[in-house]
Short mmCIF file of C-alpha atoms in Angstrom, two decimals:
data_model
loop_
_atom_site.label_atom_id
_atom_site.label_comp_id
_atom_site.label_asym_id
_atom_site.label_seq_id
_atom_site.Cartn_x
_atom_site.Cartn_y
_atom_site.Cartn_z
CA MET A 5 -82.05 -7.77 -118.49
CA SER A 6 -81.06 -6.87 -121.40
CA ALA A 7 -82.03 -10.25 -122.49
CA GLY A 8 -86.05 -10.80 -121.40
CA PRO A 9 -87.76 -8.01 -122.84
CA ALA A 10 -86.02 -8.78 -126.73
CA SER A 11 -86.81 -12.70 -125.90
CA THR A 12 -91.12 -11.95 -124.84
CA GLU A 13 -90.95 -8.63 -127.50
CA PRO A 14 -91.99 -10.94 -130.73
CA ALA A 15 -94.08 -13.12 -128.69
CA ALA A 16 -96.44 -10.51 -127.29
CA PRO A 17 -95.97 -6.78 -128.74
CA PRO A 18 -97.66 -3.85 -126.64
CA SER A 19 -100.88 -3.64 -126.45
CA TRP A 20 -100.89 -0.19 -127.70
CA ARG A 21 -99.02 -2.15 -130.90
CA LEU A 22 -102.44 -4.17 -131.18
CA VAL A 23 -105.01 -1.05 -130.40
CA VAL A 24 -103.11 1.02 -132.38
CA THR A 25 -102.99 -1.66 -135.78
CA LEU A 26 -107.13 -2.28 -135.65
CA ALA A 27 -107.24 1.77 -135.09
CA ALA A 28 -105.53 1.95 -138.40
CA ALA A 29 -107.29 -1.05 -139.75
CA GLY A 30 -110.78 0.80 -139.42
CA LEU A 31 -109.67 4.34 -140.48
CA LEU A 32 -108.71 2.99 -143.83
CA SER A 33 -111.30 0.82 -144.20
CA GLY A 34 -113.81 3.85 -143.26
CA LEU A 35 -111.92 5.58 -145.84
CA ALA A 36 -111.66 2.90 -148.52
CA ILE A 37 -115.83 2.06 -148.25
CA VAL A 38 -116.73 6.10 -147.91
CA SER A 39 -115.11 7.00 -151.34
CA ALA A 40 -116.43 3.96 -152.92
CA TYR A 41 -119.72 5.24 -151.44
CA GLU A 42 -119.33 8.79 -153.35
CA LEU A 43 -118.05 7.32 -156.29
CA THR A 44 -120.88 4.73 -157.25
CA LEU A 45 -123.40 6.81 -154.79
CA PRO A 46 -124.62 9.03 -158.48
CA ARG A 47 -124.34 5.85 -160.65
CA ILE A 48 -126.79 4.28 -158.11
CA THR A 49 -129.63 6.93 -157.53
CA ALA A 50 -129.48 7.45 -161.45
CA ASN A 51 -129.47 3.67 -161.81
CA LYS A 52 -132.72 3.64 -159.88
CA ALA A 53 -134.27 6.55 -161.61
CA GLU A 54 -134.00 5.55 -164.66
CA ARG A 55 -135.75 1.88 -163.47
CA LEU A 56 -138.99 3.75 -162.38
CA ARG A 57 -138.96 6.23 -165.73
CA GLN A 58 -139.28 2.85 -167.35
CA ALA A 59 -141.71 1.65 -165.40
CA VAL A 60 -143.94 5.03 -165.52
CA PHE A 61 -144.04 4.93 -169.23
CA GLU A 62 -144.69 1.77 -169.49
CA VAL A 63 -146.93 1.02 -167.31
CA LEU A 64 -148.63 4.65 -169.43
CA PRO A 65 -148.60 4.43 -172.79
CA GLY A 66 -147.80 7.50 -174.23
CA ALA A 67 -146.96 9.05 -171.47
CA LYS A 68 -143.88 12.26 -171.29
CA GLU A 69 -143.49 14.15 -169.44
CA LEU A 70 -144.43 13.62 -165.39
CA THR A 71 -145.17 15.56 -162.05
CA PRO A 72 -144.48 14.17 -159.05
CA LEU A 73 -147.14 14.76 -156.32
CA LEU A 74 -148.67 14.31 -153.29
CA TRP A 75 -151.63 13.41 -150.71
CA ASP A 76 -152.02 16.96 -148.34
CA GLY A 77 -155.40 15.67 -146.96
CA GLN A 78 -157.88 17.37 -149.28
CA HIS A 79 -155.74 17.89 -152.42
CA LEU A 80 -153.12 16.80 -154.54
CA ALA A 81 -149.96 19.09 -154.53
CA PRO A 82 -146.65 19.23 -156.38
CA ALA A 83 -144.91 17.14 -154.08
CA GLY A 84 -141.45 19.23 -153.80
CA LYS A 85 -137.98 17.02 -152.66
CA GLU A 86 -140.61 15.06 -150.61
CA GLU A 87 -140.87 11.53 -151.33
CA PRO A 88 -143.75 11.49 -154.02
CA ALA A 89 -146.93 9.56 -153.48
CA VAL A 90 -148.65 9.03 -157.24
CA TYR A 91 -146.58 10.52 -160.88
CA GLU A 92 -149.34 13.07 -163.25
CA ALA A 93 -148.49 11.87 -166.28
CA ALA A 94 -148.98 14.50 -169.01
CA ASP A 95 -148.30 13.45 -172.90
CA SER A 96 -145.63 15.48 -175.37
CA THR A 97 -148.19 18.34 -175.82
CA GLY A 98 -148.67 18.69 -172.43
CA ALA A 99 -152.14 16.65 -172.57
CA PHE A 100 -153.16 14.81 -169.84
CA VAL A 101 -152.99 10.76 -169.93
CA GLY A 102 -152.93 9.21 -166.69
CA TYR A 103 -151.42 8.55 -163.37
CA ALA A 104 -149.36 6.37 -162.13
CA VAL A 105 -149.73 4.66 -158.94
CA PRO A 106 -147.21 3.09 -156.81
CA GLY A 107 -148.35 0.32 -154.20
CA GLU A 108 -147.13 -2.25 -151.71
CA GLY A 109 -148.08 -5.02 -149.99
CA ALA A 110 -146.85 -8.93 -148.77
CA GLY A 111 -145.59 -11.00 -151.44
CA PHE A 112 -144.96 -14.99 -150.96
CA GLN A 113 -141.34 -14.82 -148.82
CA ASP A 114 -141.12 -10.38 -148.93
CA ASN A 115 -143.28 -7.15 -149.77
CA ILE A 116 -144.00 -6.94 -153.44
CA LYS A 117 -143.24 -3.09 -154.60
CA LEU A 118 -145.19 -2.50 -157.70
CA ILE A 119 -146.27 0.04 -159.78
CA TYR A 120 -149.10 1.01 -162.02
CA GLY A 121 -150.65 3.48 -164.68
CA TYR A 122 -154.67 4.87 -164.11
CA LYS A 123 -157.09 6.88 -166.25
CA PRO A 124 -159.56 8.01 -163.77
CA GLY A 125 -162.00 8.94 -166.87
CA GLU A 126 -162.58 4.76 -167.78
CA LYS A 127 -161.63 4.01 -163.97
CA LYS A 128 -159.16 1.34 -165.67
CA ILE A 129 -155.63 0.67 -164.90
CA VAL A 130 -153.58 0.38 -168.07
CA GLY A 131 -150.09 -1.65 -167.10
CA MET A 132 -148.54 -2.85 -164.14
CA GLN A 133 -145.71 -3.41 -163.46
CA VAL A 134 -142.80 -5.02 -160.53
CA LEU A 135 -140.22 -3.41 -159.64
CA GLU A 136 -138.94 -5.14 -156.52
CA SER A 137 -140.27 -8.00 -155.54
CA ARG A 138 -138.58 -11.96 -154.17
CA GLU A 139 -140.83 -13.63 -154.85
CA THR A 140 -139.28 -17.94 -155.87
CA PRO A 141 -137.18 -18.14 -159.13
CA GLY A 142 -139.11 -19.74 -161.34
CA LEU A 143 -142.09 -19.76 -159.80
CA GLY A 144 -143.59 -16.44 -158.13
CA ASP A 145 -140.91 -14.45 -160.02
CA ARG A 146 -143.11 -14.49 -163.32
CA ILE A 147 -145.18 -11.69 -162.31
CA LEU A 148 -142.28 -9.25 -162.96
CA LYS A 149 -141.92 -11.67 -166.86
CA ASP A 150 -145.22 -13.83 -167.78
CA LYS A 151 -146.12 -11.64 -170.75
CA HIS A 152 -149.96 -13.04 -170.94
CA PHE A 153 -149.57 -12.14 -166.60
CA LEU A 154 -149.27 -8.71 -167.62
CA GLY A 155 -150.66 -8.11 -170.26
CA GLN A 156 -153.76 -9.25 -168.52
CA PHE A 157 -152.91 -5.46 -166.89
CA ARG A 158 -153.10 -2.99 -169.63
CA ASP A 159 -156.98 -2.95 -170.07
CA LEU A 160 -158.45 -3.76 -166.54
CA SER A 161 -161.39 -2.45 -164.88
CA VAL A 162 -161.17 -1.29 -160.89
CA GLU A 163 -165.11 -1.63 -161.27
CA PRO A 164 -166.26 -3.43 -158.70
CA SER A 165 -163.28 -4.95 -157.60
CA ILE A 166 -160.04 -6.51 -159.46
CA MET A 167 -161.18 -10.79 -158.89
CA LEU A 168 -158.58 -13.40 -159.41
CA VAL A 169 -159.48 -16.20 -161.77
CA LYS A 170 -158.43 -19.51 -162.69
CA GLY A 171 -157.83 -20.85 -166.62
CA LYS A 172 -160.98 -18.84 -167.94
CA GLY A 173 -158.73 -17.51 -170.78
CA GLU A 174 -160.42 -14.94 -173.40
CA ASN A 175 -163.54 -15.69 -171.36
CA ARG A 176 -162.86 -13.81 -168.24
CA ALA A 177 -164.99 -10.71 -167.53
CA SER A 178 -163.26 -6.84 -168.24
CA ASN A 179 -162.53 -6.93 -163.61
CA GLU A 180 -160.73 -10.26 -163.73
CA VAL A 181 -157.45 -11.51 -163.86
CA ASP A 182 -156.21 -14.78 -164.87
CA ALA A 183 -153.67 -16.16 -162.29
CA ILE A 184 -150.18 -17.88 -163.33
CA THR A 185 -150.53 -21.40 -162.71
CA GLY A 186 -147.72 -22.33 -160.07
CA ALA A 187 -147.39 -18.69 -158.73
CA THR A 188 -151.48 -18.15 -157.78
CA ILE A 189 -149.91 -16.74 -154.14
CA SER A 190 -147.61 -14.09 -156.11
CA SER A 191 -150.89 -13.33 -158.28
CA THR A 192 -153.19 -12.76 -155.72
CA ALA A 193 -150.37 -11.16 -153.73
CA VAL A 194 -150.54 -8.39 -156.96
CA VAL A 195 -154.43 -8.33 -157.17
CA LYS A 196 -154.73 -7.26 -153.28
CA ILE A 197 -151.63 -4.73 -153.75
CA LEU A 198 -153.78 -3.34 -156.19
CA ASN A 199 -157.25 -3.34 -154.55
CA THR A 200 -155.78 -1.94 -151.43
CA THR A 201 -153.72 0.36 -153.58
CA ASN A 202 -156.95 1.51 -155.11
CA ALA A 203 -158.95 2.01 -152.35
CA THR A 204 -156.97 4.81 -150.89
CA TRP A 205 -156.34 6.23 -153.55
CA PHE A 206 -159.70 5.55 -155.94
CA ASN A 207 -161.70 8.88 -155.40
CA ARG A 208 -158.22 10.92 -154.76
CA LEU A 209 -157.25 11.04 -158.28
CA LEU A 210 -160.00 12.59 -160.70
CA GLU A 211 -159.46 13.81 -164.21
CA PRO A 212 -157.99 17.19 -164.06
CA GLY A 213 -160.33 20.12 -164.10
CA ASP A 214 -162.40 17.81 -162.21
CA ALA A 215 -161.96 19.83 -158.65
CA SER A 216 -159.48 18.02 -157.34
CA GLY A 217 -157.73 21.28 -156.88
CA GLU A 218 -154.98 21.05 -159.09
CA GLY A 219 -153.04 24.29 -159.85
CA GLY A 220 -152.46 24.71 -163.56
CA SER A 221 -154.76 24.66 -166.27
CA MET B 3 -85.15 -18.66 -156.91
CA GLN B 4 -88.41 -21.03 -157.64
CA GLU B 5 -90.54 -18.32 -157.61
CA PRO B 6 -92.78 -18.71 -160.63
CA GLY B 7 -92.73 -23.04 -160.86
CA GLN B 8 -93.84 -22.70 -156.75
CA ALA B 9 -96.49 -19.82 -157.89
CA TYR B 10 -98.00 -22.30 -161.02
CA ALA B 11 -98.18 -25.00 -158.44
CA GLU B 12 -100.20 -22.97 -156.11
CA PHE B 13 -101.85 -21.60 -158.47
CA VAL B 14 -103.52 -25.09 -160.37
CA LYS B 15 -104.48 -26.68 -157.30
CA GLY B 16 -106.92 -24.68 -156.69
CA LEU B 17 -108.66 -25.56 -159.68
CA TRP B 18 -109.04 -28.84 -159.31
CA LYS B 19 -106.87 -30.69 -156.62
CA GLU B 20 -107.78 -28.93 -153.65
CA ASN B 21 -110.94 -27.35 -155.52
CA PRO B 22 -112.10 -25.27 -152.67
CA VAL B 23 -116.29 -26.40 -153.39
CA PHE B 24 -115.77 -30.44 -155.04
CA VAL B 25 -112.81 -30.86 -152.95
CA ALA B 26 -112.67 -29.18 -149.97
CA VAL B 27 -117.15 -28.15 -149.18
CA LEU B 28 -115.94 -24.74 -148.47
CA GLY B 29 -118.27 -22.23 -148.92
CA MET B 30 -121.85 -23.70 -149.70
CA CYS B 31 -124.05 -20.99 -148.97
CA PRO B 32 -123.06 -19.24 -152.16
CA THR B 33 -122.56 -22.44 -153.83
CA LEU B 34 -126.54 -23.62 -152.94
CA ALA B 35 -128.21 -20.35 -153.04
CA VAL B 36 -126.94 -18.33 -156.05
CA THR B 37 -126.39 -21.06 -158.68
CA ASN B 38 -129.87 -20.66 -160.34
CA SER B 39 -128.74 -19.12 -163.39
CA ALA B 40 -125.45 -19.08 -165.33
CA VAL B 41 -125.47 -15.39 -164.18
CA ASN B 42 -125.86 -15.19 -161.18
CA ALA B 43 -123.18 -18.13 -160.39
CA LEU B 44 -121.08 -15.39 -162.88
CA ALA B 45 -121.42 -12.61 -161.20
CA MET B 46 -121.12 -14.50 -157.56
CA SER B 47 -118.05 -15.17 -159.00
CA ALA B 48 -116.51 -12.14 -159.92
CA ALA B 49 -117.61 -10.65 -156.70
CA THR B 50 -115.58 -13.16 -154.66
CA PHE B 51 -112.40 -13.64 -156.61
CA PHE B 52 -112.61 -9.94 -156.26
CA VAL B 53 -112.11 -10.06 -153.10
CA LEU B 54 -110.06 -13.11 -152.56
CA VAL B 55 -107.24 -11.93 -154.84
CA GLY B 56 -107.96 -7.92 -152.94
CA SER B 57 -108.12 -9.50 -149.26
CA SER B 58 -104.74 -12.03 -149.94
CA PHE B 59 -102.82 -8.71 -151.57
CA LEU B 60 -103.31 -6.92 -148.90
CA ILE B 61 -102.89 -9.76 -146.09
CA SER B 62 -99.63 -11.05 -147.91
CA LEU B 63 -98.02 -7.37 -147.92
CA LEU B 64 -98.84 -6.61 -144.36
CA ARG B 65 -98.27 -9.75 -142.68
CA ASN B 66 -94.91 -8.84 -140.57
CA VAL B 67 -97.12 -6.18 -139.54
CA ILE B 68 -100.55 -7.52 -138.60
CA PRO B 69 -99.38 -8.97 -135.19
CA ARG B 70 -100.61 -12.31 -134.23
CA GLN B 71 -102.46 -11.15 -131.34
CA VAL B 72 -104.91 -8.94 -133.70
CA ARG B 73 -104.96 -11.14 -137.02
CA ILE B 74 -108.85 -12.20 -136.99
CA SER B 75 -110.49 -9.49 -136.78
CA SER B 76 -107.56 -7.47 -139.68
CA TYR B 77 -107.96 -9.89 -141.74
CA ILE B 78 -112.54 -9.36 -141.49
CA ILE B 79 -111.74 -5.87 -141.26
CA VAL B 80 -110.25 -5.98 -144.67
CA ILE B 81 -111.92 -8.60 -146.16
CA ALA B 82 -115.77 -6.29 -145.63
CA THR B 83 -114.06 -3.18 -147.02
CA PHE B 84 -113.65 -5.35 -150.30
CA VAL B 85 -116.82 -6.83 -149.69
CA THR B 86 -118.49 -3.59 -149.28
CA VAL B 87 -116.33 -2.13 -152.66
CA ALA B 88 -117.88 -4.85 -154.31
CA ASP B 89 -121.49 -4.41 -153.52
CA PHE B 90 -121.61 -1.12 -153.95
CA THR B 91 -119.87 -1.15 -157.28
CA LEU B 92 -122.31 -3.77 -158.40
CA GLU B 93 -125.43 -2.04 -157.44
CA ALA B 94 -124.00 1.19 -159.46
CA LEU B 95 -122.93 -1.51 -163.21
CA ALA B 96 -125.33 -4.27 -163.17
CA PRO B 97 -128.41 -3.35 -160.56
CA ASP B 98 -130.30 -6.21 -162.36
CA VAL B 99 -127.69 -8.67 -160.91
CA HIS B 100 -127.34 -6.64 -157.99
CA ARG B 101 -131.23 -7.41 -156.92
CA GLU B 102 -131.32 -10.98 -157.97
CA LEU B 103 -127.80 -11.55 -155.46
CA GLY B 104 -129.52 -9.52 -153.11
CA ALA B 105 -128.44 -10.38 -149.83
CA PHE B 106 -125.71 -12.92 -150.66
CA ILE B 107 -122.90 -10.15 -151.73
CA ALA B 108 -122.64 -9.15 -148.36
CA LEU B 109 -122.62 -12.52 -147.01
CA ILE B 110 -118.88 -13.11 -148.99
CA VAL B 111 -117.94 -10.94 -145.71
CA VAL B 112 -118.49 -14.64 -143.90
CA ASN B 113 -117.52 -17.49 -146.87
CA CYS B 114 -115.15 -19.38 -145.59
CA ILE B 115 -112.73 -19.89 -148.45
CA ILE B 116 -112.01 -16.51 -148.05
CA LEU B 117 -110.91 -15.47 -144.27
CA GLY B 118 -109.43 -19.47 -145.11
CA ARG B 119 -107.01 -18.38 -147.77
CA GLN B 120 -105.77 -15.70 -145.11
CA GLU B 121 -105.13 -17.42 -142.39
CA ALA B 122 -103.50 -21.03 -143.49
CA PHE B 123 -101.79 -19.38 -146.72
CA ALA B 124 -101.91 -15.61 -147.55
CA SER B 125 -100.44 -14.70 -143.91
CA LYS B 126 -97.66 -16.78 -144.13
CA ASN B 127 -96.19 -16.77 -147.87
CA ARG B 128 -94.88 -14.10 -150.06
CA LEU B 129 -96.97 -11.64 -151.70
CA LEU B 130 -96.63 -13.69 -155.52
CA PRO B 131 -97.45 -17.19 -154.22
CA SER B 132 -100.51 -15.52 -151.99
CA LEU B 133 -101.80 -14.09 -155.23
CA ALA B 134 -101.88 -17.13 -157.42
CA ASP B 135 -103.15 -19.07 -154.31
CA ALA B 136 -106.34 -16.85 -154.04
CA ALA B 137 -106.53 -17.06 -158.34
CA GLY B 138 -106.48 -20.19 -158.26
CA MET B 139 -109.10 -20.84 -155.49
CA GLY B 140 -111.46 -17.71 -156.85
CA LEU B 141 -111.25 -19.23 -159.96
CA GLY B 142 -111.80 -22.79 -158.91
CA PHE B 143 -114.23 -21.93 -156.65
CA GLY B 144 -115.60 -19.80 -159.87
CA LEU B 145 -115.66 -22.75 -161.96
CA ALA B 146 -117.91 -25.08 -159.13
CA LEU B 147 -120.58 -22.36 -159.57
CA PHE B 148 -121.13 -21.60 -162.98
CA ALA B 149 -120.67 -25.28 -163.42
CA LEU B 150 -123.96 -25.48 -160.88
CA GLY B 151 -124.88 -22.83 -162.58
CA SER B 152 -125.16 -23.76 -166.14
CA LEU B 153 -126.54 -27.46 -165.59
CA ARG B 154 -129.50 -26.03 -162.89
CA GLU B 155 -130.50 -23.32 -165.69
CA ILE B 156 -130.30 -25.31 -168.64
CA LEU B 157 -132.41 -28.30 -166.50
CA GLY B 158 -134.81 -25.84 -164.44
CA ASN B 159 -135.59 -23.41 -166.75
CA GLY B 160 -133.94 -24.15 -170.40
CA SER B 161 -132.04 -21.84 -171.05
CA PHE B 162 -128.74 -21.27 -171.01
CA PHE B 163 -127.62 -16.92 -170.23
CA GLY B 164 -131.49 -16.44 -170.38
CA ILE B 165 -131.40 -17.52 -174.42
CA SER B 166 -134.22 -20.30 -174.78
CA LEU B 167 -132.52 -23.62 -176.07
CA PHE B 168 -135.23 -26.05 -176.72
CA GLY B 169 -138.18 -24.26 -178.28
CA PRO B 170 -141.44 -24.05 -176.67
CA HIS B 171 -142.42 -27.48 -175.90
CA PHE B 172 -139.86 -27.74 -173.59
CA GLU B 173 -141.43 -28.14 -170.34
CA PRO B 174 -139.08 -27.41 -167.51
CA TRP B 175 -137.66 -29.62 -164.73
CA VAL B 176 -138.44 -26.42 -161.83
CA ILE B 177 -136.61 -28.35 -159.08
CA MET B 178 -133.90 -27.86 -159.94
CA ILE B 179 -133.62 -24.23 -160.27
CA LEU B 180 -135.89 -24.19 -156.42
CA PRO B 181 -133.07 -24.57 -153.28
CA PRO B 182 -133.52 -28.11 -153.54
CA GLY B 183 -132.07 -28.18 -157.05
CA GLY B 184 -129.02 -27.01 -155.46
CA PHE B 185 -128.78 -29.52 -153.18
CA LEU B 186 -129.41 -32.27 -155.69
CA MET B 187 -127.26 -30.77 -158.39
CA LEU B 188 -123.63 -30.20 -155.77
CA GLY B 189 -124.34 -33.76 -154.73
CA ALA B 190 -124.76 -35.26 -158.20
CA LEU B 191 -120.96 -33.61 -159.04
CA LEU B 192 -119.53 -34.09 -156.39
CA LEU B 193 -120.82 -37.63 -156.95
CA VAL B 194 -118.79 -37.31 -160.84
CA PHE B 195 -116.08 -36.14 -158.54
CA GLY B 196 -115.22 -38.50 -156.39
CA VAL B 197 -115.47 -41.43 -159.40
CA VAL B 198 -113.45 -40.10 -161.01
CA LYS B 199 -110.36 -39.17 -157.84
CA GLN B 200 -111.53 -42.96 -157.33
CA LYS B 201 -110.29 -44.01 -160.89
CA ARG B 202 -107.38 -42.12 -161.30
CA LEU B 203 -106.05 -43.91 -157.40
CA GLU B 204 -106.75 -47.33 -158.98
CA ALA B 205 -105.11 -46.18 -161.85
CA SER B 206 -101.52 -45.22 -160.09
CA ARG B 207 -101.71 -48.05 -158.07
CA GLU B 208 -101.69 -50.35 -160.56
CA ARG B 209 -99.19 -48.72 -162.85
CA GLU B 210 -97.25 -49.22 -159.86
CA ARG B 211 -97.77 -52.75 -159.37
CA LYS B 212 -96.53 -53.63 -162.07
CA ALA B 213 -93.67 -51.11 -162.23
CA ALA B 214 -92.77 -53.42 -159.09
#
């Protein structure tokens, strides 16, 4: 009788042991993951915020101060803790510079998220940066880095709408953008996102004091 | 006893003789997917190395505690934990690299090299050899990825670690950094490995024949 349990015990441990092992493993794993999450979260949030700030300063030359804003149906209102829709930028003296407007839309593989700087007085885009994209490395992802392509968004009229052209070089009109060779789909996607986002915001973004209903000056 | 000597042998075998990529042809998903630049290949190797050594360490320590019936589930829990920690760490310390690697960091969980080493080695061996085995395999995987990543970046983008090598007149062989380039380059490297192995085998047979 005593030999029976002793010989089977190593082969088949009681089921409570299996349950306890997995429960303990799950518990410890959960603890480890939560601690790693808590430890890295501040750094990750700071990284994201920093990236957005960098992008805003990049697309709005001269900007120093940012005010996050929301559209409440009629007016632009300061965004409290909610996700802001646009950012109003002022220079170091507090004078209005322009708006930074985030936009999103379908790219070649995944959604492209970008942000552009807009000056309502001149109705012009003054800069554009891609924040997130999964475009093909080496081809489509040149919308992130290609200096010539990005340079075209430094002085781009949004009226009547932005047009994508091919190989026009310096002869293009003020509302035309030259596509990147080999990245036509990604270039088209960027222009399309700009046009859709601009259609939403064109009548909402005005110079401050232009009956925009915004507090302050 | 012979522990240090055995540990050394376990470490070295992963680099060449039992290289996980070139000989065992394991872990093909990251090998093909994230080797379009030297930096991405290095980051992927470092993350995999960390997960592999960490998991082997724990599994080897706990090899007598984990019941056989639930061993695979336990291994996966251990591996997934290390992967999640690596994922967060990379996102905090190197956000650009993390964005490039995307979902492939999370997919280290299902890298068969890692689960394979736990099942085949760490669960049956003492701590020191297990660590040596994991480090060797991790490094061997890293060497393979780095070779692929550097070659593909140099040919497909004309740069190495983002530094342009050939000046503005170089016409990059773009297909090398696209998915087909991964297959082409891996095939070429496997061919080189095969030829070298074959030559060595023939040379040793020749020596035996002469000795006999």
